[in-house]
Tab-separated table of C-alpha atoms in Angstrom:
chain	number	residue	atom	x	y	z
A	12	UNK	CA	82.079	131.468	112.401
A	13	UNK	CA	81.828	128.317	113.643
A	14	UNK	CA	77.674	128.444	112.499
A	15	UNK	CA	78.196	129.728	109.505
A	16	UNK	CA	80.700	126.687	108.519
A	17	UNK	CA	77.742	124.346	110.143
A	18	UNK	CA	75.397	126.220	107.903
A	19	UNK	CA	76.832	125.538	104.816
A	20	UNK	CA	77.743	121.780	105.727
A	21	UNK	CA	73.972	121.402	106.316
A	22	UNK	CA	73.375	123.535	102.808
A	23	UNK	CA	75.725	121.493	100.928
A	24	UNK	CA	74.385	120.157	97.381
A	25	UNK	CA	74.914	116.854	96.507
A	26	UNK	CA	74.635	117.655	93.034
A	27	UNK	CA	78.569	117.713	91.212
A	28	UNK	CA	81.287	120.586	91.701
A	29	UNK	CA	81.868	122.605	88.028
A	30	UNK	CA	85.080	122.205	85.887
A	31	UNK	CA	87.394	124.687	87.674
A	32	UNK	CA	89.676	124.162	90.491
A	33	UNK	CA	87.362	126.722	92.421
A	34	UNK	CA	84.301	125.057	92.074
A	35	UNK	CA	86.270	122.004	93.096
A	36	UNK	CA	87.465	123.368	96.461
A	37	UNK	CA	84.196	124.897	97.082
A	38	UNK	CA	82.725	121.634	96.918
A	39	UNK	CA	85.430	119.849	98.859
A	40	UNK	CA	84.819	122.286	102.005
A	41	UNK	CA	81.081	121.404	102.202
A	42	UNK	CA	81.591	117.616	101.599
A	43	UNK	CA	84.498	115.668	102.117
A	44	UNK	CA	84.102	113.620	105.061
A	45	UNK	CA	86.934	114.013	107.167
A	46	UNK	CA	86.968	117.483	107.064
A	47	UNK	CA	83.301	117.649	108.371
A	48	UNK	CA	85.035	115.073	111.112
A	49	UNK	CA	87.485	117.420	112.537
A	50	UNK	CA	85.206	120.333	112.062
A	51	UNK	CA	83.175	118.341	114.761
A	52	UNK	CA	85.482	117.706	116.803
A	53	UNK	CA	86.074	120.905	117.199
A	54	UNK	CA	82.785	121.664	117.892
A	55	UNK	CA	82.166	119.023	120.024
A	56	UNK	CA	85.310	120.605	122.752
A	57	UNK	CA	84.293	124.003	121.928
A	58	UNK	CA	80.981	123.311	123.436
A	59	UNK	CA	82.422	121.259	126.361
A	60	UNK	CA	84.391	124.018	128.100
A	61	UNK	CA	81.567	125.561	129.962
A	62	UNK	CA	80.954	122.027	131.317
A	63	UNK	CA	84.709	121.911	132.433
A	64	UNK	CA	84.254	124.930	134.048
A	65	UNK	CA	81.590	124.748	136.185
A	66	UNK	CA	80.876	123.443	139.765
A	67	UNK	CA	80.482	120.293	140.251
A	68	UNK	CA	76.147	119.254	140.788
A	69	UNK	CA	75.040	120.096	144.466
A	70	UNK	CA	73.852	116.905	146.096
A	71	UNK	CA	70.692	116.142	148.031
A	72	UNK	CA	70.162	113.215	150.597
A	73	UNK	CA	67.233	112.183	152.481
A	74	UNK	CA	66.998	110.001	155.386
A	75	UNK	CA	63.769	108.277	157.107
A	76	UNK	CA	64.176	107.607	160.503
A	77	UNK	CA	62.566	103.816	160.702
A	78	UNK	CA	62.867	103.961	164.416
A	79	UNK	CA	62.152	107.355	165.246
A	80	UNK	CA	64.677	109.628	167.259
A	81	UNK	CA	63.192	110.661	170.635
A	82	UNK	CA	63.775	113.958	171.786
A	83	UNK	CA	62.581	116.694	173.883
A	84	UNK	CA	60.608	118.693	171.615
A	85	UNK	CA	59.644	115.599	169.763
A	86	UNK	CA	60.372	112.230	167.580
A	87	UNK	CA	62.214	112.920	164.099
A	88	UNK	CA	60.884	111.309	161.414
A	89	UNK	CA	63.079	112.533	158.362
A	90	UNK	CA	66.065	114.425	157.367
A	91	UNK	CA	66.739	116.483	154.079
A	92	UNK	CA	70.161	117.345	153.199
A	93	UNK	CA	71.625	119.326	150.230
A	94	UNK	CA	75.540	119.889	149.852
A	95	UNK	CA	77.234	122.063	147.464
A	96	UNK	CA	81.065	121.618	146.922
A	97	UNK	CA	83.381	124.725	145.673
A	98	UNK	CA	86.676	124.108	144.657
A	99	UNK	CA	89.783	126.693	145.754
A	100	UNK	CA	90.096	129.812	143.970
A	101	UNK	CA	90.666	129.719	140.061
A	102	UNK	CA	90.693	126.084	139.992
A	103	UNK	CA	87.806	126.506	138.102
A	104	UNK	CA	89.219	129.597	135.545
A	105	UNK	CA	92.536	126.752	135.323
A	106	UNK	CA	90.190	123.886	134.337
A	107	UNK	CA	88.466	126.290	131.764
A	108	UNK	CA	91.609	127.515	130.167
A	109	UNK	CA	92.770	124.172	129.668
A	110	UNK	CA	89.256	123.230	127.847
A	111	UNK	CA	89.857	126.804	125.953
A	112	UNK	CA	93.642	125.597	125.157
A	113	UNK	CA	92.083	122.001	124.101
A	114	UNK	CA	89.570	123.559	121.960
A	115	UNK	CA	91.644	126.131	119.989
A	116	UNK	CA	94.147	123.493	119.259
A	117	UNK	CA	91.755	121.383	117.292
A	118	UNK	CA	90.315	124.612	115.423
A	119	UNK	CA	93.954	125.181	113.855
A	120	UNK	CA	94.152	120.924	113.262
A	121	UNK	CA	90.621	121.865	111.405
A	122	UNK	CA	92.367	124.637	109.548
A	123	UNK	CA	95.353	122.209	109.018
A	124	UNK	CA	93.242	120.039	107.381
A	125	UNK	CA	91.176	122.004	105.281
A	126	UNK	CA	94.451	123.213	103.863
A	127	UNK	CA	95.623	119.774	103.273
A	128	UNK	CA	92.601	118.676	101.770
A	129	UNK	CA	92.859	121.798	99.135
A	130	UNK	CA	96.168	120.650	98.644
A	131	UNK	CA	95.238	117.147	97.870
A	132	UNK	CA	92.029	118.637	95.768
A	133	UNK	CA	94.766	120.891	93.522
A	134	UNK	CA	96.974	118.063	93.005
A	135	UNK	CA	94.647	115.761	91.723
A	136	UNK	CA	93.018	118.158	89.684
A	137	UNK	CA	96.595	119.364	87.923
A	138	UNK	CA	97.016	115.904	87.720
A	139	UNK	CA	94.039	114.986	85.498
A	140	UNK	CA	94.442	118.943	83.931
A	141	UNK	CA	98.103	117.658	82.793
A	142	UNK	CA	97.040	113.845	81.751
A	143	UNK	CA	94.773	115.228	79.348
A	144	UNK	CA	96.798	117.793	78.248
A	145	UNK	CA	99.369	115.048	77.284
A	146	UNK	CA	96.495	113.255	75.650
A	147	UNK	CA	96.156	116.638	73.169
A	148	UNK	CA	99.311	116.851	72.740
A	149	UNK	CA	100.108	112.976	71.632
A	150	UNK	CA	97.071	113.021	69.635
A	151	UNK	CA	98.284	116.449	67.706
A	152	UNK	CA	102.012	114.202	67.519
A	153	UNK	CA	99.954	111.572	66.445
A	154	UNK	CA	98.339	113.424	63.555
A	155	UNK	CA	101.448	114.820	62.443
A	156	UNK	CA	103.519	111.547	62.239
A	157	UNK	CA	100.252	110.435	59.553
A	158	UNK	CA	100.923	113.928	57.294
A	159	UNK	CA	104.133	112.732	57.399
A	160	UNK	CA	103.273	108.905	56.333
A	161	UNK	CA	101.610	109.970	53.744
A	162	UNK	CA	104.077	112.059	52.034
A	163	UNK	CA	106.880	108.890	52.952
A	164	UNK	CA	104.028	106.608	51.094
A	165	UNK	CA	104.191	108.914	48.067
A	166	UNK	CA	107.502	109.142	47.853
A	167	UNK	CA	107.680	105.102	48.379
A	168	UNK	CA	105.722	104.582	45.651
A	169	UNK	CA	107.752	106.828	43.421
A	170	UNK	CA	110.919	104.786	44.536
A	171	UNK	CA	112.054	108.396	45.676
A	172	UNK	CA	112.301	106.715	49.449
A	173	UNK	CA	113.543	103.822	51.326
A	174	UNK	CA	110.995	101.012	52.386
A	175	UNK	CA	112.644	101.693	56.362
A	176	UNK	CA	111.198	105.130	56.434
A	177	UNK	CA	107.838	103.832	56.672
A	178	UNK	CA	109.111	101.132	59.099
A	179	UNK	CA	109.938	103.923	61.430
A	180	UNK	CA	107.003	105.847	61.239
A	181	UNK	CA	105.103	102.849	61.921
A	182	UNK	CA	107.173	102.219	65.266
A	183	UNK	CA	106.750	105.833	65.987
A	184	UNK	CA	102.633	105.591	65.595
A	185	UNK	CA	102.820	102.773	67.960
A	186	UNK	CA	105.103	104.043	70.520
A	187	UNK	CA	102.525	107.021	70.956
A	188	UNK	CA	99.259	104.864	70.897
A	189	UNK	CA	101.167	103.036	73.729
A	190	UNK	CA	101.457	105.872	75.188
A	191	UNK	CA	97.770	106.735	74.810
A	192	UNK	CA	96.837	103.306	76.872
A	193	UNK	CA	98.973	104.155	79.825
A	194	UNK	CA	97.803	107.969	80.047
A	195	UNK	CA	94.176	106.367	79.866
A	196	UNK	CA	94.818	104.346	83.029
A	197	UNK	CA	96.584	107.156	84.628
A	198	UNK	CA	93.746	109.167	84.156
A	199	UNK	CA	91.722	106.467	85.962
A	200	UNK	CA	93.606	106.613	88.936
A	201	UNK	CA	93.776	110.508	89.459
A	202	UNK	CA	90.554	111.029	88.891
A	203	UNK	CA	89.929	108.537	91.559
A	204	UNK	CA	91.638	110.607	94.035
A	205	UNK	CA	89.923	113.597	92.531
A	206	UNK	CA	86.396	112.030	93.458
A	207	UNK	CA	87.629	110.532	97.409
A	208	UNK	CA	88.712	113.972	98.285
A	209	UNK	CA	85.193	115.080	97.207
A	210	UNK	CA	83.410	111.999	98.237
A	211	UNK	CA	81.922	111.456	94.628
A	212	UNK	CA	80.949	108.253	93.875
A	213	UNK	CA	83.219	106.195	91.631
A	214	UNK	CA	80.664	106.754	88.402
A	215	UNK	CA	80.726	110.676	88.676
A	216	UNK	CA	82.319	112.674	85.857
A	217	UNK	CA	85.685	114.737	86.318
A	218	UNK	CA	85.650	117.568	84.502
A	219	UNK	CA	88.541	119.730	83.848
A	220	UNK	CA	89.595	123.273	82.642
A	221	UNK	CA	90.997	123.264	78.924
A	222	UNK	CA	93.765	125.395	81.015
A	223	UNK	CA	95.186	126.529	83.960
A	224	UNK	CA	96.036	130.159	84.993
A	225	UNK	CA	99.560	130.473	85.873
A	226	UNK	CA	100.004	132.827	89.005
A	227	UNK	CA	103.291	134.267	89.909
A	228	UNK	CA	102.820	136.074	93.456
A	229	UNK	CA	105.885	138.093	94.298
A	230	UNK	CA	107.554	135.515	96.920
A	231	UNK	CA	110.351	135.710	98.162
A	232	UNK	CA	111.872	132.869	101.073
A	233	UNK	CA	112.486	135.193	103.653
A	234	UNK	CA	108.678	135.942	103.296
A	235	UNK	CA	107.665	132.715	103.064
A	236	UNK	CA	109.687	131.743	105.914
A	237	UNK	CA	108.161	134.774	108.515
A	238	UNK	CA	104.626	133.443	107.234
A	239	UNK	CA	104.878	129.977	107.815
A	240	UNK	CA	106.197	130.917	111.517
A	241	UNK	CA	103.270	133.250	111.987
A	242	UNK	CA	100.622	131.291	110.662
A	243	UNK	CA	101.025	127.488	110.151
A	244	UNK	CA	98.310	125.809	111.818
A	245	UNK	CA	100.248	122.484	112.726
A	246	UNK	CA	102.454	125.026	114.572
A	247	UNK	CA	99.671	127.138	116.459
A	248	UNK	CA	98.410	124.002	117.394
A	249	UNK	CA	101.257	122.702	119.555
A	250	UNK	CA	101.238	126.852	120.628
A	251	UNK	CA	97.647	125.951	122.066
A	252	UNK	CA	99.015	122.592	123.474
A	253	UNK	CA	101.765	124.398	125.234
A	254	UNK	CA	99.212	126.520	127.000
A	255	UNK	CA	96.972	123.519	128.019
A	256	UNK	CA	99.950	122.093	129.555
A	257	UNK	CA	100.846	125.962	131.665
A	258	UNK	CA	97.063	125.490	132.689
A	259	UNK	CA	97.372	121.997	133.442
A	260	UNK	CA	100.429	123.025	136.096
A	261	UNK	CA	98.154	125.976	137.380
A	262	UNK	CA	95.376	123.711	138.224
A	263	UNK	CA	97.881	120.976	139.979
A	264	UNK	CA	99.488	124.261	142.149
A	265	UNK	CA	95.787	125.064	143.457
A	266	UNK	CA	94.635	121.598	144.030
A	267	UNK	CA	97.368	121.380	146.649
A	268	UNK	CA	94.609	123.746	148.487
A	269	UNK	CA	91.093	122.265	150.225
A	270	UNK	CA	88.078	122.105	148.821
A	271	UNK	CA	85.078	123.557	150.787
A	272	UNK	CA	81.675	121.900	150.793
A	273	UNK	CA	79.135	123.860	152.014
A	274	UNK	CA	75.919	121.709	153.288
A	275	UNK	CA	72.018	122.703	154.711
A	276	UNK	CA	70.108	119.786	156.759
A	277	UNK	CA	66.556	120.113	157.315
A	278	UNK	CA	65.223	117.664	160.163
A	279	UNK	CA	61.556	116.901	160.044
A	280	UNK	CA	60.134	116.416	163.918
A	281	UNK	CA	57.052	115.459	165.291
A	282	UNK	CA	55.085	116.772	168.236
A	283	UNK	CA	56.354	115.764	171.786
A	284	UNK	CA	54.061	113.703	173.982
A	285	UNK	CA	53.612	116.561	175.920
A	286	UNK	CA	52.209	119.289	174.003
A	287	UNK	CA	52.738	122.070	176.158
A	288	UNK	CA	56.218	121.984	176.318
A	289	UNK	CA	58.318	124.556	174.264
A	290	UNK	CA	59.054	124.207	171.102
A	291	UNK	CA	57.044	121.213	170.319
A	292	UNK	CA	57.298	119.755	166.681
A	293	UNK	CA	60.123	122.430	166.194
A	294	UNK	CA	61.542	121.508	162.269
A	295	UNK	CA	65.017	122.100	162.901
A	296	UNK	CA	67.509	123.560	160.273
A	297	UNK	CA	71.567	123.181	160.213
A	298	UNK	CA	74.571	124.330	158.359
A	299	UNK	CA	78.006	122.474	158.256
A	300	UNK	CA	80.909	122.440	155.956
A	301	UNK	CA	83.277	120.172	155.320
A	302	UNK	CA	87.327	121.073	154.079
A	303	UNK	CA	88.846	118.535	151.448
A	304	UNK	CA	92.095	117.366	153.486
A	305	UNK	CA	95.089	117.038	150.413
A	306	UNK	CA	96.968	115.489	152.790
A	307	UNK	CA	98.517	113.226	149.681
A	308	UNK	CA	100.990	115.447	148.560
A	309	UNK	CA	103.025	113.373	146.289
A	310	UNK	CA	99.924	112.615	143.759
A	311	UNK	CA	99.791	116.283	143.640
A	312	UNK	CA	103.506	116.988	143.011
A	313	UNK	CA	103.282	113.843	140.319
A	314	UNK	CA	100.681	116.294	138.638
A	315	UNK	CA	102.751	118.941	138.435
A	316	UNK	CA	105.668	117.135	137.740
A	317	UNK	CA	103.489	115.753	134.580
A	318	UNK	CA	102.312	119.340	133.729
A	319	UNK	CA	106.227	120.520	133.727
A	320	UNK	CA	107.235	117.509	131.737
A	321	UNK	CA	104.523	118.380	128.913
A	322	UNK	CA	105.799	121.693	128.803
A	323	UNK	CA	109.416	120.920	127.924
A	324	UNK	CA	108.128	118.040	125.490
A	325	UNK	CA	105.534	120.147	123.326
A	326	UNK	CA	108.798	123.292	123.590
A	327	UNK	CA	110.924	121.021	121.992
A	328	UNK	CA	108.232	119.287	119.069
A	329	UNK	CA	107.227	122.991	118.278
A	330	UNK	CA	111.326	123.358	117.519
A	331	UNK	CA	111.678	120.171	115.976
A	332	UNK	CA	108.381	121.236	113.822
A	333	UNK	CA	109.648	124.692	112.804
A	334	UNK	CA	112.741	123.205	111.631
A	335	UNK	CA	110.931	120.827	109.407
A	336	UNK	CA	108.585	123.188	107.945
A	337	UNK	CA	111.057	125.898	107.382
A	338	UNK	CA	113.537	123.074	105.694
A	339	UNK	CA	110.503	121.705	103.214
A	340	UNK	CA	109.173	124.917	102.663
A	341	UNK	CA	113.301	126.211	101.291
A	342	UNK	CA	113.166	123.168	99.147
A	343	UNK	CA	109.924	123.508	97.799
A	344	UNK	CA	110.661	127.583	97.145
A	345	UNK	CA	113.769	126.522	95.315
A	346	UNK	CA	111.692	124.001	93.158
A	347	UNK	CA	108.962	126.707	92.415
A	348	UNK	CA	111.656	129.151	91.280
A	349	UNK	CA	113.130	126.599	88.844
A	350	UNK	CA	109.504	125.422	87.562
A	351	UNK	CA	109.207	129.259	86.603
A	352	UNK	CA	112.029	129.436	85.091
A	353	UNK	CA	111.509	126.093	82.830
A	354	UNK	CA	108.470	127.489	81.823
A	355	UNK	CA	110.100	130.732	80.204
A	356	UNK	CA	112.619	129.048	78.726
A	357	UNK	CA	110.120	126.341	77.189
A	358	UNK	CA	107.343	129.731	76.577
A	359	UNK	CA	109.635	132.207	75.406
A	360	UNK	CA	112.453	130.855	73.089
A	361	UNK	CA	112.513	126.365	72.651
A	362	UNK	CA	109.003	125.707	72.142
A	363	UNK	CA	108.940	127.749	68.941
A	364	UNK	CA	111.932	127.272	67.512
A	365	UNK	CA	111.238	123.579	67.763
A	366	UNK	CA	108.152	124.850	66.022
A	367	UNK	CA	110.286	126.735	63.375
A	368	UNK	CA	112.220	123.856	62.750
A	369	UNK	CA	109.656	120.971	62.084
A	370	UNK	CA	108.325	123.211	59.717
A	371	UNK	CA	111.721	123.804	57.670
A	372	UNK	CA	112.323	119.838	58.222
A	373	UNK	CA	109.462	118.734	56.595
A	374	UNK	CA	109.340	121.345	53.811
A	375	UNK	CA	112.661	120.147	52.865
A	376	UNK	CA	111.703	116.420	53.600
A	377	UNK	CA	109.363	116.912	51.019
A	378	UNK	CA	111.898	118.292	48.556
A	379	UNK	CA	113.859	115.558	49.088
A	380	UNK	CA	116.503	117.573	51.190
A	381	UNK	CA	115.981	116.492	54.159
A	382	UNK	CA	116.439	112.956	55.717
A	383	UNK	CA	113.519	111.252	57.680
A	384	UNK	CA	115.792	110.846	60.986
A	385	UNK	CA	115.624	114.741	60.968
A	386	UNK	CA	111.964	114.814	60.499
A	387	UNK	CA	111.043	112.083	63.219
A	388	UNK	CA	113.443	113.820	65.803
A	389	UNK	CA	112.011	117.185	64.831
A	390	UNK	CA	108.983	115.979	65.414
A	391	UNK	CA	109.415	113.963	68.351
A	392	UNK	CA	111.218	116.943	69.786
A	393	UNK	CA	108.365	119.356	69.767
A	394	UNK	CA	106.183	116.955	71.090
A	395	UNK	CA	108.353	116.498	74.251
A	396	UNK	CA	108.864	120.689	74.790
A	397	UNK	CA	105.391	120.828	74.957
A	398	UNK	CA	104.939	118.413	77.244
A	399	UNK	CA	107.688	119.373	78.842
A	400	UNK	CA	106.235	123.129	79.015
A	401	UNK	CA	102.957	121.732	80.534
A	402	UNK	CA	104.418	119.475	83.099
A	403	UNK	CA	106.666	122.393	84.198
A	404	UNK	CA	103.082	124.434	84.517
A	405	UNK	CA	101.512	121.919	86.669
A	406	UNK	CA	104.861	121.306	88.532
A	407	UNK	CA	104.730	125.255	89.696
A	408	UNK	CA	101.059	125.117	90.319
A	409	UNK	CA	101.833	122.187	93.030
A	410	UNK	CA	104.425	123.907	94.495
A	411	UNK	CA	102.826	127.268	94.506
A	412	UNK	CA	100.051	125.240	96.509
A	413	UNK	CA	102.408	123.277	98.746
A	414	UNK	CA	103.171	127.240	99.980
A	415	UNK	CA	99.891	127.777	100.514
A	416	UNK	CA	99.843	125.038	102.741
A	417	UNK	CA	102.500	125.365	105.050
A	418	UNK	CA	102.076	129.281	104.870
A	419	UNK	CA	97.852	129.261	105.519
A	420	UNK	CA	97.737	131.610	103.347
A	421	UNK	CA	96.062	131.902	100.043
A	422	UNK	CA	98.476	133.167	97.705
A	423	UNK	CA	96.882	132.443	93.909
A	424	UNK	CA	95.985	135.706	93.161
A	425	UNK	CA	98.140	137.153	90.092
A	426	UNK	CA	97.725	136.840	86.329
A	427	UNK	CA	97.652	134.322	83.636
């Protein structure tokens, strides 16, 4: 896995994502900086545990006799030495789980951070989805407010209407091209966030969907709750650091032990002055080994001690964690459900009566039956439903997401 996601980093076009929120997250998982950062970091301790593991380099030593040792079979003129050192049983397999631990903890922060990153990518893109939705919707507000001027100018004109009417309507135009400004400037800023969790530069386009698809998985918090337990990464990754820490106290136990060191010498000799005798020139060879004394026991006990300590401390921020999560995620659930429901009610029944009753307003304002108050707040009122209706869209979509999240699992997969 871990070359195919190096493989695609090294594929990665720097040509634009599309206009969907999948295209968007496609290209945020082949570019955005920091999650290429952790990706290597978890590379870069993946690849270091064999090194952790392994004996430490045998050494070699040489020695040149500058006065030359005299002996019976002959003067020695150099020694060559090589010493291997091996380290008590399964200190080596305790070092290696720990780099194992090390390594699969940073694999779930990767995963925790690709999932906040989508997060972060989904927000800003319901963000700039909902600005410009607002922007529609104003502008259609907008338009209706001038069929309505013109009909109050008419009737003005034929002295049918009061001179304050178009007063209002005036103050009503300019409330929503005020409005217009602001939502231009907020636009600014989320696609800005948009492009840094891409890494686009500051002069690339954001385009957006002309709408999102509204998914409503069959959740329930119990659910939720089990998933976020089994599969949060922030939470698998202080289950990792936990282990590190049992491996850590395994490898303090067994360096209470000696080390052996294992060494060959090889003693070059020259002839003796008298030829004849035995074993002239004779190379001699050696073996010796050497036992690592631990005679310091209270570093080692300090070790475990530490190792003990980190145990109880990563128990009780794995607790502390679960607690959090599982109290955000029952908050968030709860605001989901009542997004969902504001969206039916806005869907299914205001939205078009509001819609019903602009159009009997100004039928009748027309007639001469209705006042303008009733118009403008008929109007004014179907303008903020709709919003209303998309903001509570947007508002599920988020928290649908924030799930996601905290549960690692992808859970958009439903119908419009």
């Amino acid at each position: 896995m871990m070359k195919a996601v190096e493989a695609g980093f090294a594929s990665a076009s720097p040509a634009g994502p599309g206009n969907t929120l999948e295209d968007y997250l496609a290209y945020a998982a082949l570019n955005n900086p920091g999650l290429r950062a952790a990706f290597y970091r978890w590379k870069s301790r993946l690849e270091g545990i064999d090194a952790e593991s392994s004996l430490a380099d045998p050494v070699f030593s040489y020695s040149y006799f500058i006065e030359n040792i005299e002996t019976r079979v002959g003067p020695q003129n150099q020694r060559f030495g090589i010493r291997q050192k091996f380290p008590w049983f399964g200190t080596l397999g305790a070092k290696r789980d720990m780099a194992a631990e090390s390594a699969a903890g940073l694999y779930q922060a990767y995963l925790s951070e690709k999932l906040s990153l989508f997060l972060r990518v989904k927000e800003a893109y319901y963000d700039c989805y909902l600005l410009r939705r607002e922007r529609e919707i104003i502008e259609a507000g907008a338009g209706l407010l001038a069929q309505i001027d013109a009909v109050s100018r008419t009737r003005y004109e034929t002295s049918s209407r009061r001179y304050s009417d178009l007063v209002r309507l005036e103050i009503e135009s300019s409330l929503l091209e005020e409005r217009l400004i602001s939502l231009g400037d907020r636009e600014k800023a989320a696609s800005a966030k948009l492009r840094a969790s891409l890494d686009l530069p500051g002069t690339a386009e954001i385009e957006v969907s002309d709408s999102i698809a509204r998914f409503t998985p069959s959740l329930d918090f119990e659910t939720v709750k089990n998933d976020i337990l089994a599969n949060n990464p922030d939470l698998k990754a202080l289950g990792h650091m936990i282990g590190r820490e049992k491996a850590a106290l395994s490898l303090a136990r067994r360096e209470r032990w000696p080390d052996l060191t294992i060494g060959f010498d090889y003693i070059e000799t020259g002839d003796a002055i008298d030829p004849t005798m035995p074993g002239s020139g004779k190379d001699p060879w050696s073996v010796n080994f050497a036992v690592e004394l631990p005679i310091w026991h209270g570093k080692n006990s300090s070790r475990g001690k530490e190792a003990l300590a980190g145990i109880e401390m990563t128990r009780y921020l794995l607790r502390d964690r679960k607690n959090s999560l599982v109290a955000l995620a029952e908050e968030v659930f709860s605001e989901y459900i009542e997004a969902g429901r504001d969206i039916d009610l806005y869907g299914n029944d205001l939205i078009a009566k509001a819609e019903h009753l602009l159009i009997v307003t100004f039928e009748e304002y027309k007639t001469g039956t209705a006042d303008f108050s009733e118009l403008v707040d008929a109007q004014r009122q179907l303008l903020d439903l709709r919003l209303e209706r998309e903001k509570a869209m947007v508002v599920e979509a988020k928290k649908l997401a924030l799930i996601e999240m905290l549960t690692g699992k992808e859970l958009m997969q439903g119908s419009d």
